[in-house]
CSV table of C-alpha atoms in Angstrom, one decimal:
chain,number,residue,atom,x,y,z
X,1,MET,CA,0.0,0.0,0.0
X,2,ARG,CA,1.3,3.4,-1.0
X,3,ASP,CA,2.0,5.9,1.9
X,4,LEU,CA,-0.1,8.9,0.8
X,5,SER,CA,1.2,11.1,3.7
X,6,LYS,CA,4.6,11.3,2.0
X,7,SER,CA,3.4,12.2,-1.5
X,8,SER,CA,5.4,15.0,-3.1
X,9,SER,CA,2.6,16.0,-5.5
X,10,GLY,CA,0.7,18.1,-2.9
X,11,PRO,CA,-0.9,18.0,0.5
X,12,SER,CA,-1.5,14.7,2.1
X,13,ALA,CA,-4.6,12.9,0.9
X,14,LEU,CA,-5.4,12.3,4.6
X,15,LEU,CA,-5.7,16.0,5.3
X,16,LEU,CA,-7.9,16.9,2.3
X,17,GLU,CA,-11.4,18.3,3.1
X,18,ARG,CA,-14.1,15.7,2.5
X,19,ARG,CA,-17.1,17.9,3.1
X,20,LEU,CA,-19.4,18.7,0.1
X,21,ALA,CA,-19.5,22.4,1.1
X,22,PRO,CA,-17.0,24.5,2.9
X,23,ARG,CA,-17.9,25.5,6.5
X,24,ARG,CA,-17.8,29.0,8.0
X,25,ASN,CA,-17.0,29.4,11.7
X,26,THR,CA,-19.8,31.1,13.7
X,27,ALA,CA,-21.0,31.7,17.3
X,28,ILE,CA,-24.7,32.1,16.7
X,29,GLU,CA,-27.1,31.5,19.7
X,30,ALA,CA,-30.0,29.4,18.5
X,31,ARG,CA,-32.5,26.8,19.7
X,32,ILE,CA,-33.3,23.2,18.7
X,33,THR,CA,-36.7,21.6,19.2
X,34,PHE,CA,-38.1,18.1,19.0
X,35,GLY,CA,-41.5,17.1,20.3
X,36,LYS,CA,-42.4,19.5,23.1
X,37,THR,CA,-38.7,19.9,24.1
X,38,SER,CA,-36.7,23.1,23.4
X,39,LEU,CA,-32.9,23.4,24.0
X,40,ASN,CA,-30.5,26.3,23.7
X,41,CYS,CA,-27.5,25.7,21.3
X,42,ILE,CA,-24.7,27.5,19.7
X,43,ILE,CA,-24.1,27.1,15.9
X,44,ARG,CA,-20.3,26.7,15.8
X,45,ASN,CA,-20.0,26.4,12.0
X,46,VAL,CA,-22.3,26.4,9.1
X,47,SER,CA,-22.3,25.5,5.4
X,48,ASP,CA,-24.9,25.2,2.6
X,49,THR,CA,-25.5,21.6,3.6
X,50,GLY,CA,-25.3,21.5,7.4
X,51,ALA,CA,-23.9,22.8,10.7
X,52,LYS,CA,-22.1,21.9,13.9
X,53,LEU,CA,-24.1,22.6,17.0
X,54,GLU,CA,-22.8,22.9,20.6
X,55,VAL,CA,-25.3,21.8,23.2
X,56,ALA,CA,-25.2,21.2,27.0
X,57,LYS,CA,-25.4,17.4,26.3
X,58,VAL,CA,-26.4,15.3,23.4
X,59,ALA,CA,-28.1,12.5,25.4
X,60,GLY,CA,-31.8,12.4,24.6
X,61,ILE,CA,-31.6,14.4,21.3
X,62,PRO,CA,-33.3,12.4,18.5
X,63,ASP,CA,-32.0,11.9,15.0
X,64,VAL,CA,-34.3,14.6,13.5
X,65,ILE,CA,-34.6,18.0,15.0
X,66,LEU,CA,-35.8,21.5,14.1
X,67,LEU,CA,-33.1,24.3,14.2
X,68,HIS,CA,-34.3,27.8,15.0
X,69,ALA,CA,-31.6,30.4,14.1
X,70,PRO,CA,-32.3,34.1,14.4
X,71,GLY,CA,-33.5,35.7,11.2
X,72,HIS,CA,-34.1,32.4,9.5
X,73,ARG,CA,-37.1,30.1,9.1
X,74,PRO,CA,-36.9,26.9,11.2
X,75,GLN,CA,-34.8,24.3,9.5
X,76,THR,CA,-35.4,20.5,9.8
X,77,CYS,CA,-32.1,18.8,10.3
X,78,ARG,CA,-30.8,15.2,10.6
X,79,VAL,CA,-28.1,14.4,13.1
X,80,VAL,CA,-25.2,12.8,11.3
X,81,TRP,CA,-22.7,12.6,14.1
X,82,ARG,CA,-22.5,13.2,17.9
X,83,ALA,CA,-19.8,14.0,20.4
X,84,LEU,CA,-20.0,14.8,24.1
X,85,ARG,CA,-21.4,18.3,23.6
X,86,GLU,CA,-21.6,18.7,19.8
X,87,LEU,CA,-23.8,17.5,17.0
X,88,GLY,CA,-23.2,17.5,13.3
X,89,VAL,CA,-26.4,18.1,11.4
X,90,GLU,CA,-27.4,17.9,7.7
X,91,TYR,CA,-30.2,20.2,6.5
X,92,ARG,CA,-33.3,18.4,5.2
X,93,GLY,CA,-35.8,19.6,2.6
């Protein structure tokens, strides 16, 4: 197997961005809702296809949520990854 980290033809293939759309760093206070529950969150980065959200804890947050960002209509999102206090979400139609 070829070691791509030592390729002389450019940056390491292991370090290349794999997202479909570039992300912009933010610190937007927002809310997520699901059912009758509403939680505060901070949108840490955003792109045309999704966002990274910071929450108090991810436990109990379902796979589909509604994101309420100031100045925007509520956006249905699907959770695609979770960490201790962060969620990666993909916008849904």
